[in-house]
Amino acid sequence: QVQLVESGGGLVQAGGSLRVSCAGSGLTFSDYVMGWFRQAPGNEREFVAAIDWRGGSTYYADSVKGRFTISRDNAKNTVYLQMNSLKPEDTAVYYCAADIRWSRITTASSWDYWGQGTQVTVSS
């Protein structure tokens, strides 16, 4: 079965950096668009970033544009989210997701598979 496993979350001070990773198994990784979402307590799951099948195209939420970078290594079946200049409002559980299509990528319900999430906490 398809598994997406996130890692790399943790506690970081405001202004700091963190990289989270997501390893996929049970799927042909390069056949899937990969994305990152986040969810803070009491909030809906929100789109963060997406990358197409070969990494040629990326798309970011306005709130993270210029600070976060999504990348992928298809040889390692892994997608990354490099987060710089972190702010307390970036605190959330970060989830990776996979979808066979590049369609409605900012809508959580459109994605086919999800990881279990990794906590990122940014202290002020």
JSON list of C-alpha atoms in Angstrom, two decimals, residues 55-103:
[
{"chain": "A", "resi": 55, "resn": "GLY", "atom": "CA", "xyz": [10.48, 19.01, -10.35]},
{"chain": "A", "resi": 56, "resn": "GLY", "atom": "CA", "xyz": [10.23, 21.39, -13.28]},
{"chain": "A", "resi": 57, "resn": "SER", "atom": "CA", "xyz": [7.33, 23.39, -11.89]},
{"chain": "A", "resi": 58, "resn": "THR", "atom": "CA", "xyz": [6.56, 24.53, -8.38]},
{"chain": "A", "resi": 59, "resn": "TYR", "atom": "CA", "xyz": [3.77, 26.53, -6.79]},
{"chain": "A", "resi": 60, "resn": "TYR", "atom": "CA", "xyz": [3.62, 28.21, -3.39]},
{"chain": "A", "resi": 61, "resn": "ALA", "atom": "CA", "xyz": [1.11, 29.77, -1.08]},
{"chain": "A", "resi": 62, "resn": "ASP", "atom": "CA", "xyz": [1.60, 33.52, -0.84]},
{"chain": "A", "resi": 63, "resn": "SER", "atom": "CA", "xyz": [2.29, 33.20, 2.88]},
{"chain": "A", "resi": 64, "resn": "VAL", "atom": "CA", "xyz": [5.47, 31.17, 2.28]},
{"chain": "A", "resi": 65, "resn": "LYS", "atom": "CA", "xyz": [6.65, 32.44, -1.10]},
{"chain": "A", "resi": 66, "resn": "GLY", "atom": "CA", "xyz": [10.27, 33.51, -0.95]},
{"chain": "A", "resi": 67, "resn": "ARG", "atom": "CA", "xyz": [10.87, 31.71, 2.36]},
{"chain": "A", "resi": 68, "resn": "PHE", "atom": "CA", "xyz": [10.07, 28.06, 1.61]},
{"chain": "A", "resi": 69, "resn": "THR", "atom": "CA", "xyz": [11.43, 25.86, -1.17]},
{"chain": "A", "resi": 70, "resn": "ILE", "atom": "CA", "xyz": [9.98, 22.54, -2.28]},
{"chain": "A", "resi": 71, "resn": "SER", "atom": "CA", "xyz": [12.19, 20.04, -4.07]},
{"chain": "A", "resi": 72, "resn": "ARG", "atom": "CA", "xyz": [12.20, 16.35, -4.86]},
{"chain": "A", "resi": 73, "resn": "ASP", "atom": "CA", "xyz": [14.63, 13.52, -5.52]},
{"chain": "A", "resi": 74, "resn": "ASN", "atom": "CA", "xyz": [12.87, 10.83, -7.52]},
{"chain": "A", "resi": 75, "resn": "ALA", "atom": "CA", "xyz": [15.83, 8.46, -7.17]},
{"chain": "A", "resi": 76, "resn": "LYS", "atom": "CA", "xyz": [15.26, 8.56, -3.39]},
{"chain": "A", "resi": 77, "resn": "ASN", "atom": "CA", "xyz": [11.44, 8.71, -3.56]},
{"chain": "A", "resi": 78, "resn": "THR", "atom": "CA", "xyz": [11.62, 11.79, -1.37]},
{"chain": "A", "resi": 79, "resn": "VAL", "atom": "CA", "xyz": [10.20, 15.29, -1.39]},
{"chain": "A", "resi": 80, "resn": "TYR", "atom": "CA", "xyz": [11.62, 18.09, 0.76]},
{"chain": "A", "resi": 81, "resn": "LEU", "atom": "CA", "xyz": [10.43, 21.38, 2.14]},
{"chain": "A", "resi": 82, "resn": "GLN", "atom": "CA", "xyz": [13.20, 23.79, 3.09]},
{"chain": "A", "resi": 83, "resn": "MET", "atom": "CA", "xyz": [11.80, 26.44, 5.42]},
{"chain": "A", "resi": 84, "resn": "ASN", "atom": "CA", "xyz": [13.78, 29.61, 6.05]},
{"chain": "A", "resi": 85, "resn": "SER", "atom": "CA", "xyz": [13.00, 32.80, 7.97]},
{"chain": "A", "resi": 86, "resn": "LEU", "atom": "CA", "xyz": [10.47, 30.90, 10.02]},
{"chain": "A", "resi": 87, "resn": "LYS", "atom": "CA", "xyz": [7.77, 32.80, 11.89]},
{"chain": "A", "resi": 88, "resn": "PRO", "atom": "CA", "xyz": [5.64, 31.76, 14.87]},
{"chain": "A", "resi": 89, "resn": "GLU", "atom": "CA", "xyz": [2.64, 31.66, 12.55]},
{"chain": "A", "resi": 90, "resn": "ASP", "atom": "CA", "xyz": [4.34, 28.83, 10.62]},
{"chain": "A", "resi": 91, "resn": "THR", "atom": "CA", "xyz": [3.75, 26.59, 13.63]},
{"chain": "A", "resi": 92, "resn": "ALA", "atom": "CA", "xyz": [1.63, 23.63, 12.51]},
{"chain": "A", "resi": 93, "resn": "VAL", "atom": "CA", "xyz": [1.61, 19.96, 11.68]},
{"chain": "A", "resi": 94, "resn": "TYR", "atom": "CA", "xyz": [3.08, 19.63, 8.21]},
{"chain": "A", "resi": 95, "resn": "TYR", "atom": "CA", "xyz": [1.70, 16.94, 5.92]},
{"chain": "A", "resi": 96, "resn": "CYS", "atom": "CA", "xyz": [2.95, 15.71, 2.59]},
{"chain": "A", "resi": 97, "resn": "ALA", "atom": "CA", "xyz": [0.54, 14.56, -0.08]},
{"chain": "A", "resi": 98, "resn": "ALA", "atom": "CA", "xyz": [0.63, 12.82, -3.45]},
{"chain": "A", "resi": 99, "resn": "ASP", "atom": "CA", "xyz": [-1.65, 13.22, -6.43]},
{"chain": "A", "resi": 100, "resn": "ILE", "atom": "CA", "xyz": [-1.49, 11.70, -9.89]},
{"chain": "A", "resi": 101, "resn": "ARG", "atom": "CA", "xyz": [-2.74, 14.99, -11.40]},
{"chain": "A", "resi": 102, "resn": "TRP", "atom": "CA", "xyz": [-1.64, 18.64, -11.34]},
{"chain": "A", "resi": 103, "resn": "SER", "atom": "CA", "xyz": [-5.18, 19.85, -10.75]}
]
